[in-house]
């Protein structure tokens, strides 16, 4: 639809990577067989694909390490993970580091950091490997 003369054009929708359709079937597969479904998407669409879970919830999934680094080191004013994770609040709570943004997210994150350094992480690695095996 064209905008009126002199009126600013509406912002363009960001181009998203391809992903599975139709949505109801994709959502059903995601809920019933998440691992197999995501592996199938990876084979079909590559390491970056879009899932349209509902009219209000679209997610882009990747296993590309460089893209993940860009997201985790990106501008926290633009990449607001807490807003994106609002659906997790009933499970994790409103004070979870995964459901917060801004200064409160940073405060909670700093409280969690000490157990995730140095020798302690090597212990976690060994423990997780042992449990997985």
PDB file of C-alpha atoms in Angstrom:
ATOM      1  CA  UNK A   1       0.000   0.000   0.000  1.00  0.00           C
ATOM      2  CA  UNK A   2       1.433   3.400  -0.956  1.00  0.00           C
ATOM      3  CA  UNK A   3       1.783   6.126   1.637  1.00  0.00           C
ATOM      4  CA  UNK A   4       0.170   9.541   1.237  1.00  0.00           C
ATOM      5  CA  UNK A   5       2.208  12.222  -0.523  1.00  0.00           C
ATOM      6  CA  UNK A   6       4.573  13.792   1.969  1.00  0.00           C
ATOM      7  CA  UNK A   7       3.833  11.208   4.674  1.00  0.00           C
ATOM      8  CA  UNK A   8       6.732   9.004   5.801  1.00  0.00           C
ATOM      9  CA  UNK A   9       6.639   5.435   4.562  1.00  0.00           C
ATOM     10  CA  UNK A  10       6.016   2.782   7.227  1.00  0.00           C
ATOM     11  CA  UNK A  11       9.176   0.996   8.367  1.00  0.00           C
ATOM     12  CA  UNK A  12      10.098  -2.006   6.238  1.00  0.00           C
ATOM     13  CA  UNK A  13       9.737  -5.432   7.793  1.00  0.00           C
ATOM     14  CA  UNK A  14      13.129  -7.038   8.381  1.00  0.00           C
ATOM     15  CA  UNK A  15      13.967  -9.817   5.965  1.00  0.00           C
ATOM     16  CA  UNK A  16      13.980 -13.115   7.831  1.00  0.00           C
ATOM     17  CA  UNK A  17      15.560 -16.395   6.769  1.00  0.00           C
ATOM     18  CA  UNK A  18      13.266 -19.047   5.269  1.00  0.00           C
ATOM     19  CA  UNK A  19      11.522 -21.550   7.497  1.00  0.00           C
ATOM     20  CA  UNK A  20       8.882 -24.263   7.592  1.00  0.00           C
ATOM     21  CA  UNK A  21       5.263 -23.749   6.578  1.00  0.00           C
ATOM     22  CA  UNK A  22       2.353 -24.154   7.071  1.00  0.00           C
ATOM     23  CA  UNK A  23       2.538 -22.781  10.615  1.00  0.00           C
ATOM     24  CA  UNK A  24       0.085 -25.180  12.347  1.00  0.00           C
ATOM     25  CA  UNK A  25       2.014 -28.228  11.134  1.00  0.00           C
ATOM     26  CA  UNK A  26       5.375 -26.673  12.028  1.00  0.00           C
ATOM     27  CA  UNK A  27       4.153 -25.786  15.532  1.00  0.00           C
ATOM     28  CA  UNK A  28       2.729 -29.279  16.060  1.00  0.00           C
ATOM     29  CA  UNK A  29       6.016 -30.885  15.021  1.00  0.00           C
ATOM     30  CA  UNK A  30       7.971 -28.438  17.198  1.00  0.00           C
ATOM     31  CA  UNK A  31       5.835 -29.326  20.234  1.00  0.00           C
ATOM     32  CA  UNK A  32       5.653 -33.105  19.640  1.00  0.00           C
ATOM     33  CA  UNK A  33       9.156 -33.846  18.297  1.00  0.00           C
ATOM     34  CA  UNK A  34      11.303 -30.765  18.938  1.00  0.00           C
ATOM     35  CA  UNK A  35      14.734 -32.327  18.415  1.00  0.00           C
ATOM     36  CA  UNK A  36      13.814 -34.197  15.246  1.00  0.00           C
ATOM     37  CA  UNK A  37      11.914 -31.186  13.889  1.00  0.00           C
ATOM     38  CA  UNK A  38      14.823 -28.797  14.479  1.00  0.00           C
ATOM     39  CA  UNK A  39      17.273 -31.264  12.921  1.00  0.00           C
ATOM     40  CA  UNK A  40      14.991 -31.539   9.865  1.00  0.00           C
ATOM     41  CA  UNK A  41      14.835 -27.730   9.607  1.00  0.00           C
ATOM     42  CA  UNK A  42      18.639 -27.536   9.840  1.00  0.00           C
ATOM     43  CA  UNK A  43      19.024 -30.025   6.997  1.00  0.00           C
ATOM     44  CA  UNK A  44      16.439 -28.276   4.816  1.00  0.00           C
ATOM     45  CA  UNK A  45      17.120 -24.575   5.521  1.00  0.00           C
ATOM     46  CA  UNK A  46      20.707 -24.521   6.753  1.00  0.00           C
ATOM     47  CA  UNK A  47      22.141 -23.120   9.964  1.00  0.00           C
ATOM     48  CA  UNK A  48      19.782 -20.122  10.092  1.00  0.00           C
ATOM     49  CA  UNK A  49      15.993 -20.471   9.817  1.00  0.00           C
ATOM     50  CA  UNK A  50      12.771 -18.856  11.014  1.00  0.00           C
ATOM     51  CA  UNK A  51       9.970 -20.424  13.054  1.00  0.00           C
ATOM     52  CA  UNK A  52       6.658 -18.576  13.080  1.00  0.00           C
ATOM     53  CA  UNK A  53       5.117 -20.032  16.216  1.00  0.00           C
ATOM     54  CA  UNK A  54       2.131 -17.668  16.345  1.00  0.00           C
ATOM     55  CA  UNK A  55       1.036 -14.329  14.932  1.00  0.00           C
ATOM     56  CA  UNK A  56       2.858 -12.676  17.870  1.00  0.00           C
ATOM     57  CA  UNK A  57       5.864 -15.007  18.204  1.00  0.00           C
ATOM     58  CA  UNK A  58       8.492 -15.423  15.501  1.00  0.00           C
ATOM     59  CA  UNK A  59      11.937 -16.771  16.336  1.00  0.00           C
ATOM     60  CA  UNK A  60      15.088 -17.139  14.273  1.00  0.00           C
ATOM     61  CA  UNK A  61      17.173 -20.186  15.155  1.00  0.00           C
ATOM     62  CA  UNK A  62      20.848 -20.715  14.439  1.00  0.00           C
ATOM     63  CA  UNK A  63      23.693 -22.998  15.384  1.00  0.00           C
ATOM     64  CA  UNK A  64      26.292 -20.729  13.789  1.00  0.00           C
ATOM     65  CA  UNK A  65      28.778 -19.840  16.545  1.00  0.00           C
ATOM     66  CA  UNK A  66      29.676 -16.474  14.995  1.00  0.00           C
ATOM     67  CA  UNK A  67      26.028 -15.392  14.809  1.00  0.00           C
ATOM     68  CA  UNK A  68      25.484 -16.489  18.413  1.00  0.00           C
ATOM     69  CA  UNK A  69      28.517 -14.397  19.466  1.00  0.00           C
ATOM     70  CA  UNK A  70      27.094 -11.379  17.618  1.00  0.00           C
ATOM     71  CA  UNK A  71      23.791 -11.734  19.457  1.00  0.00           C
ATOM     72  CA  UNK A  72      25.377 -12.150  22.892  1.00  0.00           C
ATOM     73  CA  UNK A  73      27.721  -9.197  22.364  1.00  0.00           C
ATOM     74  CA  UNK A  74      25.151  -6.989  20.611  1.00  0.00           C
ATOM     75  CA  UNK A  75      23.589  -3.779  21.879  1.00  0.00           C
ATOM     76  CA  UNK A  76      21.386  -4.710  24.870  1.00  0.00           C
ATOM     77  CA  UNK A  77      19.094  -1.793  24.054  1.00  0.00           C
ATOM     78  CA  UNK A  78      18.264  -3.466  20.717  1.00  0.00           C
ATOM     79  CA  UNK A  79      18.547  -7.148  21.649  1.00  0.00           C
ATOM     80  CA  UNK A  80      16.239  -7.378  24.646  1.00  0.00           C
ATOM     81  CA  UNK A  81      16.246 -11.060  25.538  1.00  0.00           C
ATOM     82  CA  UNK A  82      14.035 -10.570  28.585  1.00  0.00           C
ATOM     83  CA  UNK A  83      11.232  -9.251  26.369  1.00  0.00           C
ATOM     84  CA  UNK A  84      11.753 -12.156  24.000  1.00  0.00           C
ATOM     85  CA  UNK A  85      11.638 -14.648  26.856  1.00  0.00           C
ATOM     86  CA  UNK A  86       8.440 -13.342  28.434  1.00  0.00           C
ATOM     87  CA  UNK A  87       6.795 -16.719  27.741  1.00  0.00           C
ATOM     88  CA  UNK A  88       9.273 -18.285  30.193  1.00  0.00           C
ATOM     89  CA  UNK A  89       8.186 -16.129  33.153  1.00  0.00           C
ATOM     90  CA  UNK A  90       5.580 -18.628  34.473  1.00  0.00           C
ATOM     91  CA  UNK A  91       8.302 -21.301  34.511  1.00  0.00           C
ATOM     92  CA  UNK A  92      11.374 -19.269  35.569  1.00  0.00           C
ATOM     93  CA  UNK A  93       9.856 -16.323  37.431  1.00  0.00           C
ATOM     94  CA  UNK A  94       9.954 -12.590  36.818  1.00  0.00           C
ATOM     95  CA  UNK A  95      13.411 -12.229  38.448  1.00  0.00           C
ATOM     96  CA  UNK A  96      15.214 -14.813  36.316  1.00  0.00           C
ATOM     97  CA  UNK A  97      18.245 -13.514  34.441  1.00  0.00           C
ATOM     98  CA  UNK A  98      16.587 -14.955  31.319  1.00  0.00           C
ATOM     99  CA  UNK A  99      13.465 -12.810  31.719  1.00  0.00           C
ATOM    100  CA  UNK A 100      15.105  -9.485  32.618  1.00  0.00           C
ATOM    101  CA  UNK A 101      16.647  -6.669  30.599  1.00  0.00           C
ATOM    102  CA  UNK A 102      18.689  -3.577  31.354  1.00  0.00           C
ATOM    103  CA  UNK A 103      20.266  -2.781  34.745  1.00  0.00           C
ATOM    104  CA  UNK A 104      18.263  -5.440  36.611  1.00  0.00           C
ATOM    105  CA  UNK A 105      19.461  -8.136  34.179  1.00  0.00           C
ATOM    106  CA  UNK A 106      23.063  -6.987  34.686  1.00  0.00           C
ATOM    107  CA  UNK A 107      22.659  -7.031  38.490  1.00  0.00           C
ATOM    108  CA  UNK A 108      21.252 -10.581  38.495  1.00  0.00           C
ATOM    109  CA  UNK A 109      23.913 -11.739  36.030  1.00  0.00           C
ATOM    110  CA  UNK A 110      26.723 -10.407  38.236  1.00  0.00           C
ATOM    111  CA  UNK A 111      25.272 -12.363  41.168  1.00  0.00           C
ATOM    112  CA  UNK A 112      25.486 -15.553  39.088  1.00  0.00           C
ATOM    113  CA  UNK A 113      28.998 -15.069  37.680  1.00  0.00           C
ATOM    114  CA  UNK A 114      31.288 -16.318  40.506  1.00  0.00           C
ATOM    115  CA  UNK A 115      30.280 -20.001  40.241  1.00  0.00           C
ATOM    116  CA  UNK A 116      30.987 -19.940  36.482  1.00  0.00           C
ATOM    117  CA  UNK A 117      34.713 -19.161  36.464  1.00  0.00           C
ATOM    118  CA  UNK A 118      37.953 -21.093  36.103  1.00  0.00           C
ATOM    119  CA  UNK A 119      38.382 -24.350  37.929  1.00  0.00           C
ATOM    120  CA  UNK A 120      34.700 -24.529  38.841  1.00  0.00           C
ATOM    121  CA  UNK A 121      33.741 -24.638  35.129  1.00  0.00           C
ATOM    122  CA  UNK A 122      36.206 -27.475  34.516  1.00  0.00           C
ATOM    123  CA  UNK A 123      34.455 -29.417  37.269  1.00  0.00           C
ATOM    124  CA  UNK A 124      31.043 -28.735  35.679  1.00  0.00           C
ATOM    125  CA  UNK A 125      32.360 -29.977  32.333  1.00  0.00           C
ATOM    126  CA  UNK A 126      33.516 -33.245  33.848  1.00  0.00           C
ATOM    127  CA  UNK A 127      30.249 -33.685  35.751  1.00  0.00           C
ATOM    128  CA  UNK A 128      28.096 -32.970  32.680  1.00  0.00           C
ATOM    129  CA  UNK A 129      30.157 -35.322  30.518  1.00  0.00           C
ATOM    130  CA  UNK A 130      29.811 -38.072  33.121  1.00  0.00           C
ATOM    131  CA  UNK A 131      26.032 -37.604  33.381  1.00  0.00           C
ATOM    132  CA  UNK A 132      25.611 -37.508  29.589  1.00  0.00           C
ATOM    133  CA  UNK A 133      27.610 -40.708  29.120  1.00  0.00           C
TER     134      UNK A 133
END
